[in-house]
Coordinates of C-alpha atoms in Angstrom, one line a residue:
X228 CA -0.7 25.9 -24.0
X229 CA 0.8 23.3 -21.3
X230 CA 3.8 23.1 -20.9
X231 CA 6.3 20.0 -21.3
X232 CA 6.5 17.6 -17.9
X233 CA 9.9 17.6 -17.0
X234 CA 11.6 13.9 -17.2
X235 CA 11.5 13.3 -13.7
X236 CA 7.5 14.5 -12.4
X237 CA 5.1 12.1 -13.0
X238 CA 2.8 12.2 -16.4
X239 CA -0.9 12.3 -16.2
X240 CA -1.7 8.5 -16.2
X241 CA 1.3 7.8 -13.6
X242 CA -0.6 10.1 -11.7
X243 CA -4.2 9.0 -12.0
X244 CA -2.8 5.5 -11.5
X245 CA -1.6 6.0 -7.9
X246 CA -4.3 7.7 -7.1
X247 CA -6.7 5.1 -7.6
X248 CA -4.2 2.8 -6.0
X249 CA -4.6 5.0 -3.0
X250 CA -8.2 4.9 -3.3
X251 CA -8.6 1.3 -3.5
X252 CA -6.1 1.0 -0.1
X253 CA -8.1 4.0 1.3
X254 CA -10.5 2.0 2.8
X255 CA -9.6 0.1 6.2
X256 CA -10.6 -3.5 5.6
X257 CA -8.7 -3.3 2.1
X258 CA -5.6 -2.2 3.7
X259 CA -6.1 -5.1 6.3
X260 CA -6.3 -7.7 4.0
X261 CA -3.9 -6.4 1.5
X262 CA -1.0 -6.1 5.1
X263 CA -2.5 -9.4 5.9
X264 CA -1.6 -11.0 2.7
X265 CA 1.8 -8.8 2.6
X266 CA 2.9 -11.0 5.4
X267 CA 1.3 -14.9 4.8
X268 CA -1.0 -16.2 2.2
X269 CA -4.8 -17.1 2.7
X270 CA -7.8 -18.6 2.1
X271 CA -11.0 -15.7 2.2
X272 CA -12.3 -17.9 5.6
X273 CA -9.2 -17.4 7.3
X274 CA -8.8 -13.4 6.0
X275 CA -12.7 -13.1 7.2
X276 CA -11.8 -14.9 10.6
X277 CA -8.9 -12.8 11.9
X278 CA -10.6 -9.2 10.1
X279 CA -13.5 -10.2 11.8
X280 CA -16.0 -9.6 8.9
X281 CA -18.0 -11.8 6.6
X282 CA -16.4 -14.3 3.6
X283 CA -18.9 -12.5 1.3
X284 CA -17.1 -8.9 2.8
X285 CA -13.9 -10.1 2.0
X286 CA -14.3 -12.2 -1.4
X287 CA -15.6 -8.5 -2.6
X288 CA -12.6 -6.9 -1.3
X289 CA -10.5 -9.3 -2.8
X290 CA -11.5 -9.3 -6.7
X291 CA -11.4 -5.6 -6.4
X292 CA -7.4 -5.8 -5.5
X293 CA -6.9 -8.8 -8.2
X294 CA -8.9 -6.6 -10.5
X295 CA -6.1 -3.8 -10.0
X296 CA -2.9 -6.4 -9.9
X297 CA -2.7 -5.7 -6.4
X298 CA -3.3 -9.0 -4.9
X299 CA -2.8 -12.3 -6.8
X300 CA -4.7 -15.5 -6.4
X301 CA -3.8 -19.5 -6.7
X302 CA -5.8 -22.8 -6.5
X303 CA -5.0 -24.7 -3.8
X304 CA -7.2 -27.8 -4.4
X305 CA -11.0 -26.2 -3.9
X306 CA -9.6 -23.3 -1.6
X307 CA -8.1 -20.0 -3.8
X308 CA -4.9 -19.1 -1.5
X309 CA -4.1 -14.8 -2.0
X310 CA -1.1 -12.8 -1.5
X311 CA 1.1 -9.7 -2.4
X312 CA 3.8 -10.7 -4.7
X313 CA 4.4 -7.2 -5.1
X314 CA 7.6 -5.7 -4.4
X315 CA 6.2 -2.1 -4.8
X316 CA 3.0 -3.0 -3.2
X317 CA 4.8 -4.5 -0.3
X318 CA 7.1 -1.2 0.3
X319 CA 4.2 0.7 0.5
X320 CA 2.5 -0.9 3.2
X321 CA 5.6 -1.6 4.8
X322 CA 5.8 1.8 4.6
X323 CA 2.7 3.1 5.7
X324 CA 2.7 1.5 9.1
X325 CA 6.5 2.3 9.9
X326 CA 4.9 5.9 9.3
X327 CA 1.9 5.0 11.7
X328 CA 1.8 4.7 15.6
X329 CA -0.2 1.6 16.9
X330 CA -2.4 4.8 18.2
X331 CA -2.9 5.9 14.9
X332 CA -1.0 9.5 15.6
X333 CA 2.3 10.0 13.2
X334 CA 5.6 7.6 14.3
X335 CA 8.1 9.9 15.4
X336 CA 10.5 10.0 12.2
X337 CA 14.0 8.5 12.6
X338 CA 16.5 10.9 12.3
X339 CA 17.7 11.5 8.8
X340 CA 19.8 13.7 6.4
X341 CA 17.6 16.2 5.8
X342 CA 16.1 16.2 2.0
X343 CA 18.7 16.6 -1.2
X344 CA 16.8 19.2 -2.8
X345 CA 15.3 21.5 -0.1
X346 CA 16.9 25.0 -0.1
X347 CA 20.0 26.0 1.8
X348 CA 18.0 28.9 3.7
X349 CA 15.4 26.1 5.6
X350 CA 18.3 24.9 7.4
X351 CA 19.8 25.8 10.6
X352 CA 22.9 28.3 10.5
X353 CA 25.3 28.2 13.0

């Protein structure tokens, strides 16, 4: 018998939803185009030119993050101009490369209060 998920843990499809998110942004010319777009809208020649891959690379890469909401499209004449309108999606790759060193190691956090819910004995007595 499973038990009841408390109010504030995510439910099954929450879950399953951000992990395909995470999947989709797990590949490295996804996330390019999707921090790209994050920052400037573009046509798929000008995403291809400063990636430094194909148009026929990126257009793929593109209807699979419109497919999933992630990226949104408009005509511009005969070009289609892309972008993250996003706020959520925008956090999270804001985010992501705060977290990340231009060397790819871990940023050195910031210093912080330490997390609301983590026990009274992982802290530092005096």
């Amino acid at each position: 018998m499973s038990q009841p998920t408390p109010p504030d843990e995510p439910t099954r499809p929450q879950l399953q939803s951000a992990a395909a998110t995470f999947a989709l942004l797990s590949a490295p010319t996804r996330l390019h185009v999707v921090w790209l777009l994050a920052r400037h809208e573009y046509d798929v020649g000008t995403l291809a030119d400063r990636i430094g891959t194909t148009v026929a690379a990126v257009s793929q890469h593109l209807a699979k993050l419109r497919l999933a909401g992630l990226v949104a499209a408009r005509r511009d004449g005969r070009r289609q101009i892309y972008a993250v309108e996003d706020p959520h999606v925008l956090t999270l790759v804001e985010q992501i490369f705060e977290h990340i060193a231009p060397d790819g190691t871990l940023a050195p956090d910031p210093p912080t209060p330490r997390h609301p819910n983590r026990p009274m004995h992982d802290q530092v007595k005096d």
